Amino acid sequence: MHTIGQLLCFLLVFVIGVTGLTIFVLWICTISLVYAVAAPIAAFMIFYVTLPTLFMFSANIQRHFVYLASARNPPANFDYNDTEAAGLAGCRNFYLFLNEGTEHIGVWHLLPHTLIVESSTEIRKDSFWKESLKSSGKQVIIYFHGNTGTRALDHRKELYWLLQNLDCHIIAFDYRGFADSSPTATCEKTTVEDGILVYNWVREVIGENLKTKIFIWGHSLGTG
């Protein structure tokens, strides 16, 4: 009887152990199955429903995705007035103001190559710059850059050098919120206002000189 009782106890423990192990394995499999089904559904909801909905209805999120003013910038101590240190010949930095002078846009005016050579003695005189734009007869290109960095990025300076060698004036500027322009929250409205301000300034300086053509060169965001 003692041996039969021990055997029964052993069988009971064995059955309980196997049952517990079976339940544990089934639990793990259930979790794995749920995860296998739930994970793709959750990923779909996050990336194709939640994020697009947030982007659609949040102007701030849209603005931060579109206008990356803090990305790919020159060093913090970069001096936009020191154009020679930036490797730009025949270039000056100046500012255009709007909203009754409370905000400004940083602008570079780069001269055509032949004007740099022919007018090197006049290059320091402020009056020379506007007069060269007005009466030189050289084409003017207004450059609208993309949604990252500033007018001082290397690949943009390479474009300026190319256009200078094609004997064009280049007007390159930064939207408000970028570089040395006013630290306004950049949006579609401000970028459009800034572009119009620069174009109107060039148009006003050139005046009625029909020989001088104005071209808009846009890159990425600037093509809009």
PDB file of N, CA and C in Angstrom, residues 36-134:
ATOM      1  N   ALA A  36       2.265  38.242 -33.425  1.00  0.00           N
ATOM      2  CA  ALA A  36       2.450  38.116 -34.870  1.00  0.00           C
ATOM      3  C   ALA A  36       1.322  38.810 -35.631  1.00  0.00           C
ATOM      4  N   VAL A  37       0.128  38.793 -35.057  1.00  0.00           N
ATOM      5  CA  VAL A  37      -1.003  39.448 -35.711  1.00  0.00           C
ATOM      6  C   VAL A  37      -1.062  40.930 -35.354  1.00  0.00           C
ATOM      7  N   ALA A  38      -0.826  41.209 -34.067  1.00  0.00           N
ATOM      8  CA  ALA A  38      -1.013  42.577 -33.579  1.00  0.00           C
ATOM      9  C   ALA A  38       0.091  43.526 -34.035  1.00  0.00           C
ATOM     10  N   ALA A  39       1.332  43.036 -34.125  1.00  0.00           N
ATOM     11  CA  ALA A  39       2.455  43.916 -34.463  1.00  0.00           C
ATOM     12  C   ALA A  39       2.278  44.578 -35.831  1.00  0.00           C
ATOM     13  N   PRO A  40       1.969  43.818 -36.899  1.00  0.00           N
ATOM     14  CA  PRO A  40       1.760  44.487 -38.197  1.00  0.00           C
ATOM     15  C   PRO A  40       0.580  45.456 -38.184  1.00  0.00           C
ATOM     16  N   ILE A  41      -0.485  45.075 -37.445  1.00  0.00           N
ATOM     17  CA  ILE A  41      -1.650  45.971 -37.368  1.00  0.00           C
ATOM     18  C   ILE A  41      -1.273  47.267 -36.662  1.00  0.00           C
ATOM     19  N   ALA A  42      -0.532  47.131 -35.542  1.00  0.00           N
ATOM     20  CA  ALA A  42      -0.106  48.322 -34.795  1.00  0.00           C
ATOM     21  C   ALA A  42       0.803  49.204 -35.648  1.00  0.00           C
ATOM     22  N   ALA A  43       1.748  48.580 -36.364  1.00  0.00           N
ATOM     23  CA  ALA A  43       2.650  49.355 -37.226  1.00  0.00           C
ATOM     24  C   ALA A  43       1.874  50.078 -38.320  1.00  0.00           C
ATOM     25  N   PHE A  44       0.899  49.392 -38.903  1.00  0.00           N
ATOM     26  CA  PHE A  44       0.076  50.011 -39.943  1.00  0.00           C
ATOM     27  C   PHE A  44      -0.684  51.212 -39.384  1.00  0.00           C
ATOM     28  N   MET A  45      -1.290  51.038 -38.207  1.00  0.00           N
ATOM     29  CA  MET A  45      -2.059  52.122 -37.596  1.00  0.00           C
ATOM     30  C   MET A  45      -1.180  53.319 -37.273  1.00  0.00           C
ATOM     31  N   ILE A  46       0.050  53.056 -36.796  1.00  0.00           N
ATOM     32  CA  ILE A  46       0.946  54.150 -36.418  1.00  0.00           C
ATOM     33  C   ILE A  46       1.427  54.911 -37.649  1.00  0.00           C
ATOM     34  N   PHE A  47       1.948  54.168 -38.641  1.00  0.00           N
ATOM     35  CA  PHE A  47       2.626  54.820 -39.776  1.00  0.00           C
ATOM     36  C   PHE A  47       1.673  55.279 -40.884  1.00  0.00           C
ATOM     37  N   TYR A  48       0.499  54.640 -40.990  1.00  0.00           N
ATOM     38  CA  TYR A  48      -0.390  54.979 -42.102  1.00  0.00           C
ATOM     39  C   TYR A  48      -1.695  55.650 -41.664  1.00  0.00           C
ATOM     40  N   VAL A  49      -1.929  55.706 -40.343  1.00  0.00           N
ATOM     41  CA  VAL A  49      -3.149  56.346 -39.854  1.00  0.00           C
ATOM     42  C   VAL A  49      -2.829  57.461 -38.869  1.00  0.00           C
ATOM     43  N   THR A  50      -2.147  57.106 -37.760  1.00  0.00           N
ATOM     44  CA  THR A  50      -1.915  58.083 -36.696  1.00  0.00           C
ATOM     45  C   THR A  50      -1.003  59.222 -37.133  1.00  0.00           C
ATOM     46  N   LEU A  51       0.195  58.885 -37.650  1.00  0.00           N
ATOM     47  CA  LEU A  51       1.148  59.928 -38.041  1.00  0.00           C
ATOM     48  C   LEU A  51       0.614  60.809 -39.177  1.00  0.00           C
ATOM     49  N   PRO A  52       0.045  60.232 -40.256  1.00  0.00           N
ATOM     50  CA  PRO A  52      -0.520  61.110 -41.295  1.00  0.00           C
ATOM     51  C   PRO A  52      -1.640  62.005 -40.775  1.00  0.00           C
ATOM     52  N   THR A  53      -2.460  61.476 -39.844  1.00  0.00           N
ATOM     53  CA  THR A  53      -3.535  62.295 -39.282  1.00  0.00           C
ATOM     54  C   THR A  53      -2.972  63.449 -38.468  1.00  0.00           C
ATOM     55  N   LEU A  54      -1.979  63.161 -37.633  1.00  0.00           N
ATOM     56  CA  LEU A  54      -1.332  64.222 -36.861  1.00  0.00           C
ATOM     57  C   LEU A  54      -0.704  65.264 -37.783  1.00  0.00           C
ATOM     58  N   PHE A  55      -0.036  64.780 -38.837  1.00  0.00           N
ATOM     59  CA  PHE A  55       0.608  65.697 -39.782  1.00  0.00           C
ATOM     60  C   PHE A  55      -0.430  66.564 -40.486  1.00  0.00           C
ATOM     61  N   MET A  56      -1.574  65.965 -40.843  1.00  0.00           N
ATOM     62  CA  MET A  56      -2.598  66.697 -41.584  1.00  0.00           C
ATOM     63  C   MET A  56      -3.213  67.814 -40.754  1.00  0.00           C
ATOM     64  N   PHE A  57      -3.437  67.540 -39.456  1.00  0.00           N
ATOM     65  CA  PHE A  57      -4.191  68.485 -38.643  1.00  0.00           C
ATOM     66  C   PHE A  57      -3.324  69.331 -37.710  1.00  0.00           C
ATOM     67  N   SER A  58      -2.004  69.153 -37.747  1.00  0.00           N
ATOM     68  CA  SER A  58      -1.131  69.956 -36.880  1.00  0.00           C
ATOM     69  C   SER A  58      -0.212  70.823 -37.732  1.00  0.00           C
ATOM     70  N   ALA A  59      -0.489  72.116 -37.749  1.00  0.00           N
ATOM     71  CA  ALA A  59       0.342  73.041 -38.530  1.00  0.00           C
ATOM     72  C   ALA A  59       1.766  73.086 -37.998  1.00  0.00           C
ATOM     73  N   ASN A  60       1.936  72.968 -36.679  1.00  0.00           N
ATOM     74  CA  ASN A  60       3.279  73.015 -36.093  1.00  0.00           C
ATOM     75  C   ASN A  60       4.127  71.825 -36.533  1.00  0.00           C
ATOM     76  N   ILE A  61       3.516  70.637 -36.559  1.00  0.00           N
ATOM     77  CA  ILE A  61       4.251  69.453 -37.010  1.00  0.00           C
ATOM     78  C   ILE A  61       4.627  69.604 -38.476  1.00  0.00           C
ATOM     79  N   GLN A  62       3.701  70.066 -39.299  1.00  0.00           N
ATOM     80  CA  GLN A  62       4.003  70.288 -40.717  1.00  0.00           C
ATOM     81  C   GLN A  62       5.156  71.261 -40.879  1.00  0.00           C
ATOM     82  N   ARG A  63       5.120  72.347 -40.121  1.00  0.00           N
ATOM     83  CA  ARG A  63       6.147  73.386 -40.245  1.00  0.00           C
ATOM     84  C   ARG A  63       7.517  72.839 -39.880  1.00  0.00           C
ATOM     85  N   HIS A  64       7.578  72.012 -38.817  1.00  0.00           N
ATOM     86  CA  HIS A  64       8.878  71.479 -38.390  1.00  0.00           C
ATOM     87  C   HIS A  64       9.421  70.429 -39.354  1.00  0.00           C
ATOM     88  N   PHE A  65       8.537  69.748 -40.070  1.00  0.00           N
ATOM     89  CA  PHE A  65       8.988  68.777 -41.064  1.00  0.00           C
ATOM     90  C   PHE A  65       9.452  69.480 -42.339  1.00  0.00           C
ATOM     91  N   VAL A  66       8.773  70.550 -42.708  1.00  0.00           N
ATOM     92  CA  VAL A  66       9.049  71.219 -43.983  1.00  0.00           C
ATOM     93  C   VAL A  66      10.205  72.197 -43.867  1.00  0.00           C
ATOM     94  N   TYR A  67      10.240  72.998 -42.801  1.00  0.00           N
ATOM     95  CA  TYR A  67      11.246  74.051 -42.657  1.00  0.00           C
ATOM     96  C   TYR A  67      12.283  73.632 -41.610  1.00  0.00           C
ATOM     97  N   LEU A  68      13.387  73.077 -42.087  1.00  0.00           N
ATOM     98  CA  LEU A  68      14.434  72.571 -41.191  1.00  0.00           C
ATOM     99  C   LEU A  68      15.541  73.613 -41.076  1.00  0.00           C
ATOM    100  N   ALA A  69      15.183  74.736 -40.445  1.00  0.00           N
ATOM    101  CA  ALA A  69      16.108  75.874 -40.394  1.00  0.00           C
ATOM    102  C   ALA A  69      17.369  75.583 -39.599  1.00  0.00           C
ATOM    103  N   SER A  70      17.303  74.647 -38.661  1.00  0.00           N
ATOM    104  CA  SER A  70      18.471  74.378 -37.816  1.00  0.00           C
ATOM    105  C   SER A  70      19.356  73.260 -38.359  1.00  0.00           C
ATOM    106  N   ALA A  71      18.987  72.690 -39.491  1.00  0.00           N
ATOM    107  CA  ALA A  71      19.766  71.570 -40.048  1.00  0.00           C
ATOM    108  C   ALA A  71      20.843  72.067 -40.999  1.00  0.00           C
ATOM    109  N   ARG A  72      22.025  71.447 -40.935  1.00  0.00           N
ATOM    110  CA  ARG A  72      23.123  71.678 -41.881  1.00  0.00           C
ATOM    111  C   ARG A  72      23.569  73.148 -41.921  1.00  0.00           C
ATOM    112  N   ASN A  73      23.608  73.776 -40.778  1.00  0.00           N
ATOM    113  CA  ASN A  73      24.011  75.181 -40.743  1.00  0.00           C
ATOM    114  C   ASN A  73      25.522  75.335 -40.635  1.00  0.00           C
ATOM    115  N   PRO A  74      26.066  76.490 -41.052  1.00  0.00           N
ATOM    116  CA  PRO A  74      27.482  76.781 -40.821  1.00  0.00           C
ATOM    117  C   PRO A  74      27.751  76.888 -39.315  1.00  0.00           C
ATOM    118  N   PRO A  75      29.015  76.997 -38.916  1.00  0.00           N
ATOM    119  CA  PRO A  75      29.314  77.166 -37.487  1.00  0.00           C
ATOM    120  C   PRO A  75      28.580  78.368 -36.886  1.00  0.00           C
ATOM    121  N   ALA A  76      28.326  78.302 -35.579  1.00  0.00           N
ATOM    122  CA  ALA A  76      27.549  79.347 -34.907  1.00  0.00           C
ATOM    123  C   ALA A  76      28.204  80.723 -35.026  1.00  0.00           C
ATOM    124  N   ASN A  77      29.531  80.743 -35.139  1.00  0.00           N
ATOM    125  CA  ASN A  77      30.240  82.034 -35.220  1.00  0.00           C
ATOM    126  C   ASN A  77      30.447  82.498 -36.665  1.00  0.00           C
ATOM    127  N   PHE A  78      29.762  81.880 -37.615  1.00  0.00           N
ATOM    128  CA  PHE A  78      29.896  82.263 -39.022  1.00  0.00           C
ATOM    129  C   PHE A  78      29.431  83.705 -39.211  1.00  0.00           C
ATOM    130  N   ASP A  79      30.241  84.503 -39.914  1.00  0.00           N
ATOM    131  CA  ASP A  79      29.939  85.917 -40.128  1.00  0.00           C
ATOM    132  C   ASP A  79      29.488  86.119 -41.572  1.00  0.00           C
ATOM    133  N   TYR A  80      28.216  86.420 -41.755  1.00  0.00           N
ATOM    134  CA  TYR A  80      27.674  86.593 -43.100  1.00  0.00           C
ATOM    135  C   TYR A  80      28.170  87.868 -43.768  1.00  0.00           C
ATOM    136  N   ASN A  81      28.691  88.788 -42.977  1.00  0.00           N
ATOM    137  CA  ASN A  81      29.264  90.011 -43.550  1.00  0.00           C
ATOM    138  C   ASN A  81      30.660  89.773 -44.124  1.00  0.00           C
ATOM    139  N   ASP A  82      31.353  88.774 -43.607  1.00  0.00           N
ATOM    140  CA  ASP A  82      32.709  88.486 -44.070  1.00  0.00           C
ATOM    141  C   ASP A  82      32.634  87.514 -45.249  1.00  0.00           C
ATOM    142  N   THR A  83      32.219  88.028 -46.385  1.00  0.00           N
ATOM    143  CA  THR A  83      32.014  87.169 -47.547  1.00  0.00           C
ATOM    144  C   THR A  83      33.323  86.656 -48.139  1.00  0.00           C
ATOM    145  N   GLU A  84      34.398  87.407 -47.959  1.00  0.00           N
ATOM    146  CA  GLU A  84      35.696  86.948 -48.475  1.00  0.00           C
ATOM    147  C   GLU A  84      36.145  85.705 -47.728  1.00  0.00           C
ATOM    148  N   ALA A  85      35.903  85.676 -46.415  1.00  0.00           N
ATOM    149  CA  ALA A  85      36.257  84.490 -45.629  1.00  0.00           C
ATOM    150  C   ALA A  85      35.419  83.289 -46.052  1.00  0.00           C
ATOM    151  N   ALA A  86      34.245  83.553 -46.599  1.00  0.00           N
ATOM    152  CA  ALA A  86      33.389  82.471 -47.096  1.00  0.00           C
ATOM    153  C   ALA A  86      33.804  82.001 -48.488  1.00  0.00           C
ATOM    154  N   GLY A  87      34.845  82.635 -49.038  1.00  0.00           N
ATOM    155  CA  GLY A  87      35.344  82.242 -50.350  1.00  0.00           C
ATOM    156  C   GLY A  87      34.598  82.868 -51.505  1.00  0.00           C
ATOM    157  N   LEU A  88      33.908  83.984 -51.242  1.00  0.00           N
ATOM    158  CA  LEU A  88      33.099  84.626 -52.281  1.00  0.00           C
ATOM    159  C   LEU A  88      33.721  85.951 -52.682  1.00  0.00           C
ATOM    160  N   ALA A  89      34.123  86.064 -53.934  1.00  0.00           N
ATOM    161  CA  ALA A  89      34.678  87.317 -54.456  1.00  0.00           C
ATOM    162  C   ALA A  89      33.548  88.154 -55.033  1.00  0.00           C
ATOM    163  N   GLY A  90      33.680  89.477 -54.901  1.00  0.00           N
ATOM    164  CA  GLY A  90      32.674  90.362 -55.463  1.00  0.00           C
ATOM    165  C   GLY A  90      31.303  90.156 -54.854  1.00  0.00           C
ATOM    166  N   CYS A  91      31.265  90.065 -53.541  1.00  0.00           N
ATOM    167  CA  CYS A  91      30.014  89.785 -52.851  1.00  0.00           C
ATOM    168  C   CYS A  91      29.857  90.729 -51.665  1.00  0.00           C
ATOM    169  N   ARG A  92      28.639  91.192 -51.443  1.00  0.00           N
ATOM    170  CA  ARG A  92      28.373  91.989 -50.246  1.00  0.00           C
ATOM    171  C   ARG A  92      27.131  91.447 -49.549  1.00  0.00           C
ATOM    172  N   ASN A  93      27.091  91.644 -48.232  1.00  0.00           N
ATOM    173  CA  ASN A  93      25.948  91.248 -47.416  1.00  0.00           C
ATOM    174  C   ASN A  93      25.152  92.493 -47.053  1.00  0.00           C
ATOM    175  N   PHE A  94      23.833  92.404 -47.148  1.00  0.00           N
ATOM    176  CA  PHE A  94      22.994  93.517 -46.705  1.00  0.00           C
ATOM    177  C   PHE A  94      21.650  92.958 -46.259  1.00  0.00           C
ATOM    178  N   TYR A  95      20.773  93.846 -45.780  1.00  0.00           N
ATOM    179  CA  TYR A  95      19.494  93.408 -45.228  1.00  0.00           C
ATOM    180  C   TYR A  95      18.338  94.186 -45.837  1.00  0.00           C
ATOM    181  N   LEU A  96      17.265  93.477 -46.088  1.00  0.00           N
ATOM    182  CA  LEU A  96      16.010  94.091 -46.508  1.00  0.00           C
ATOM    183  C   LEU A  96      15.025  93.993 -45.344  1.00  0.00           C
ATOM    184  N   PHE A  97      14.274  95.056 -45.123  1.00  0.00           N
ATOM    185  CA  PHE A  97      13.407  95.127 -43.950  1.00  0.00           C
ATOM    186  C   PHE A  97      11.937  95.086 -44.357  1.00  0.00           C
ATOM    187  N   LEU A  98      11.126  94.549 -43.465  1.00  0.00           N
ATOM    188  CA  LEU A  98       9.690  94.481 -43.691  1.00  0.00           C
ATOM    189  C   LEU A  98       8.967  94.604 -42.351  1.00  0.00           C
ATOM    190  N   ASN A  99       7.639  94.683 -42.420  1.00  0.00           N
ATOM    191  CA  ASN A  99       6.819  94.885 -41.220  1.00  0.00           C
ATOM    192  C   ASN A  99       7.277  96.102 -40.428  1.00  0.00           C
ATOM    193  N   GLU A 100       7.369  97.217 -41.156  1.00  0.00           N
ATOM    194  CA  GLU A 100       7.745  98.514 -40.574  1.00  0.00           C
ATOM    195  C   GLU A 100       9.116  98.471 -39.896  1.00  0.00           C
ATOM    196  N   GLY A 101      10.004  97.689 -40.487  1.00  0.00           N
ATOM    197  CA  GLY A 101      11.383  97.639 -40.002  1.00  0.00           C
ATOM    198  C   GLY A 101      11.613  96.745 -38.812  1.00  0.00           C
ATOM    199  N   THR A 102      10.597  95.997 -38.382  1.00  0.00           N
ATOM    200  CA  THR A 102      10.758  95.141 -37.203  1.00  0.00           C
ATOM    201  C   THR A 102      11.387  93.793 -37.539  1.00  0.00           C
ATOM    202  N   GLU A 103      11.387  93.414 -38.823  1.00  0.00           N
ATOM    203  CA  GLU A 103      11.980  92.153 -39.244  1.00  0.00           C
ATOM    204  C   GLU A 103      12.841  92.385 -40.483  1.00  0.00           C
ATOM    205  N   HIS A 104      13.783  91.486 -40.694  1.00  0.00           N
ATOM    206  CA  HIS A 104      14.698  91.671 -41.824  1.00  0.00           C
ATOM    207  C   HIS A 104      15.054  90.337 -42.468  1.00  0.00           C
ATOM    208  N   ILE A 105      15.588  90.441 -43.684  1.00  0.00           N
ATOM    209  CA  ILE A 105      16.062  89.288 -44.448  1.00  0.00           C
ATOM    210  C   ILE A 105      17.523  89.514 -44.800  1.00  0.00           C
ATOM    211  N   GLY A 106      18.359  88.520 -44.537  1.00  0.00           N
ATOM    212  CA  GLY A 106      19.762  88.593 -44.921  1.00  0.00           C
ATOM    213  C   GLY A 106      19.939  88.257 -46.394  1.00  0.00           C
ATOM    214  N   VAL A 107      20.707  89.095 -47.117  1.00  0.00           N
ATOM    215  CA  VAL A 107      20.853  88.937 -48.570  1.00  0.00           C
ATOM    216  C   VAL A 107      22.324  89.055 -48.965  1.00  0.00           C
ATOM    217  N   TRP A 108      22.730  88.239 -49.936  1.00  0.00           N
ATOM    218  CA  TRP A 108      24.029  88.404 -50.590  1.00  0.00           C
ATOM    219  C   TRP A 108      23.802  88.849 -52.033  1.00  0.00           C
ATOM    220  N   HIS A 109      24.583  89.832 -52.460  1.00  0.00           N
ATOM    221  CA  HIS A 109      24.610  90.226 -53.873  1.00  0.00           C
ATOM    222  C   HIS A 109      25.997  89.883 -54.395  1.00  0.00           C
ATOM    223  N   LEU A 110      26.049  88.974 -55.358  1.00  0.00           N
ATOM    224  CA  LEU A 110      27.316  88.584 -55.968  1.00  0.00           C
ATOM    225  C   LEU A 110      27.381  89.150 -57.375  1.00  0.00           C
ATOM    226  N   LEU A 111      28.495  89.750 -57.706  1.00  0.00           N
ATOM    227  CA  LEU A 111      28.669  90.402 -59.002  1.00  0.00           C
ATOM    228  C   LEU A 111      29.042  89.401 -60.099  1.00  0.00           C
ATOM    229  N   PRO A 112      28.680  89.709 -61.341  1.00  0.00           N
ATOM    230  CA  PRO A 112      29.204  88.926 -62.474  1.00  0.00           C
ATOM    231  C   PRO A 112      30.727  89.004 -62.505  1.00  0.00           C
ATOM    232  N   HIS A 113      31.337  87.985 -63.043  1.00  0.00           N
ATOM    233  CA  HIS A 113      32.798  87.891 -63.028  1.00  0.00           C
ATOM    234  C   HIS A 113      33.471  89.108 -63.667  1.00  0.00           C
ATOM    235  N   THR A 114      32.940  89.567 -64.799  1.00  0.00           N
ATOM    236  CA  THR A 114      33.596  90.678 -65.492  1.00  0.00           C
ATOM    237  C   THR A 114      33.513  91.970 -64.690  1.00  0.00           C
ATOM    238  N   LEU A 115      32.485  92.137 -63.895  1.00  0.00           N
ATOM    239  CA  LEU A 115      32.377  93.342 -63.082  1.00  0.00           C
ATOM    240  C   LEU A 115      33.340  93.302 -61.895  1.00  0.00           C
ATOM    241  N   ILE A 116      33.636  92.112 -61.415  1.00  0.00           N
ATOM    242  CA  ILE A 116      34.629  91.998 -60.338  1.00  0.00           C
ATOM    243  C   ILE A 116      35.984  92.457 -60.858  1.00  0.00           C
ATOM    244  N   VAL A 117      36.328  91.981 -62.041  1.00  0.00           N
ATOM    245  CA  VAL A 117      37.634  92.308 -62.614  1.00  0.00           C
ATOM    246  C   VAL A 117      37.705  93.780 -63.014  1.00  0.00           C
ATOM    247  N   GLU A 118      36.684  94.257 -63.725  1.00  0.00           N
ATOM    248  CA  GLU A 118      36.720  95.605 -64.272  1.00  0.00           C
ATOM    249  C   GLU A 118      36.484  96.689 -63.225  1.00  0.00           C
ATOM    250  N   SER A 119      35.828  96.364 -62.154  1.00  0.00           N
ATOM    251  CA  SER A 119      35.401  97.390 -61.201  1.00  0.00           C
ATOM    252  C   SER A 119      35.954  97.145 -59.798  1.00  0.00           C
ATOM    253  N   SER A 120      37.119  96.535 -59.719  1.00  0.00           N
ATOM    254  CA  SER A 120      37.680  96.191 -58.410  1.00  0.00           C
ATOM    255  C   SER A 120      37.909  97.416 -57.531  1.00  0.00           C
ATOM    256  N   THR A 121      38.191  98.558 -58.134  1.00  0.00           N
ATOM    257  CA  THR A 121      38.430  99.773 -57.330  1.00  0.00           C
ATOM    258  C   THR A 121      37.128 100.369 -56.814  1.00  0.00           C
ATOM    259  N   GLU A 122      36.012 100.019 -57.445  1.00  0.00           N
ATOM    260  CA  GLU A 122      34.716 100.576 -57.045  1.00  0.00           C
ATOM    261  C   GLU A 122      33.947  99.654 -56.109  1.00  0.00           C
ATOM    262  N   ILE A 123      34.483  98.497 -55.854  1.00  0.00           N
ATOM    263  CA  ILE A 123      33.697  97.456 -55.215  1.00  0.00           C
ATOM    264  C   ILE A 123      33.309  97.791 -53.773  1.00  0.00           C
ATOM    265  N   ARG A 124      34.069  98.662 -53.143  1.00  0.00           N
ATOM    266  CA  ARG A 124      33.784  98.999 -51.750  1.00  0.00           C
ATOM    267  C   ARG A 124      32.727 100.095 -51.604  1.00  0.00           C
ATOM    268  N   LYS A 125      32.381 100.761 -52.667  1.00  0.00           N
ATOM    269  CA  LYS A 125      31.424 101.857 -52.582  1.00  0.00           C
ATOM    270  C   LYS A 125      29.997 101.308 -52.651  1.00  0.00           C
ATOM    271  N   ASP A 126      29.172 101.673 -51.678  1.00  0.00           N
ATOM    272  CA  ASP A 126      27.808 101.156 -51.624  1.00  0.00           C
ATOM    273  C   ASP A 126      27.016 101.510 -52.884  1.00  0.00           C
ATOM    274  N   SER A 127      27.227 102.713 -53.392  1.00  0.00           N
ATOM    275  CA  SER A 127      26.461 103.148 -54.561  1.00  0.00           C
ATOM    276  C   SER A 127      26.765 102.296 -55.791  1.00  0.00           C
ATOM    277  N   PHE A 128      27.967 101.714 -55.826  1.00  0.00           N
ATOM    278  CA  PHE A 128      28.362 100.912 -56.979  1.00  0.00           C
ATOM    279  C   PHE A 128      27.462  99.685 -57.154  1.00  0.00           C
ATOM    280  N   TRP A 129      27.071  99.079 -56.043  1.00  0.00           N
ATOM    281  CA  TRP A 129      26.336  97.825 -56.113  1.00  0.00           C
ATOM    282  C   TRP A 129      24.987  97.989 -56.798  1.00  0.00           C
ATOM    283  N   LYS A 130      24.222  98.964 -56.354  1.00  0.00           N
ATOM    284  CA  LYS A 130      22.913  99.180 -56.979  1.00  0.00           C
ATOM    285  C   LYS A 130      23.056  99.640 -58.428  1.00  0.00           C
ATOM    286  N   GLU A 131      24.042 100.487 -58.670  1.00  0.00           N
ATOM    287  CA  GLU A 131      24.237 100.996 -60.032  1.00  0.00           C
ATOM    288  C   GLU A 131      24.632  99.865 -60.966  1.00  0.00           C
ATOM    289  N   SER A 132      25.467  98.931 -60.478  1.00  0.00           N
ATOM    290  CA  SER A 132      25.873  97.806 -61.318  1.00  0.00           C
ATOM    291  C   SER A 132      24.678  96.922 -61.646  1.00  0.00           C
ATOM    292  N   LEU A 133      23.789  96.769 -60.679  1.00  0.00           N
ATOM    293  CA  LEU A 133      22.591  95.960 -60.897  1.00  0.00           C
ATOM    294  C   LEU A 133      21.666  96.643 -61.906  1.00  0.00           C
ATOM    295  N   LYS A 134      21.631  97.974 -61.829  1.00  0.00           N
ATOM    296  CA  LYS A 134      20.708  98.749 -62.657  1.00  0.00           C
ATOM    297  C   LYS A 134      21.173  98.909 -64.093  1.00  0.00           C
TER     298      LYS A 134
END
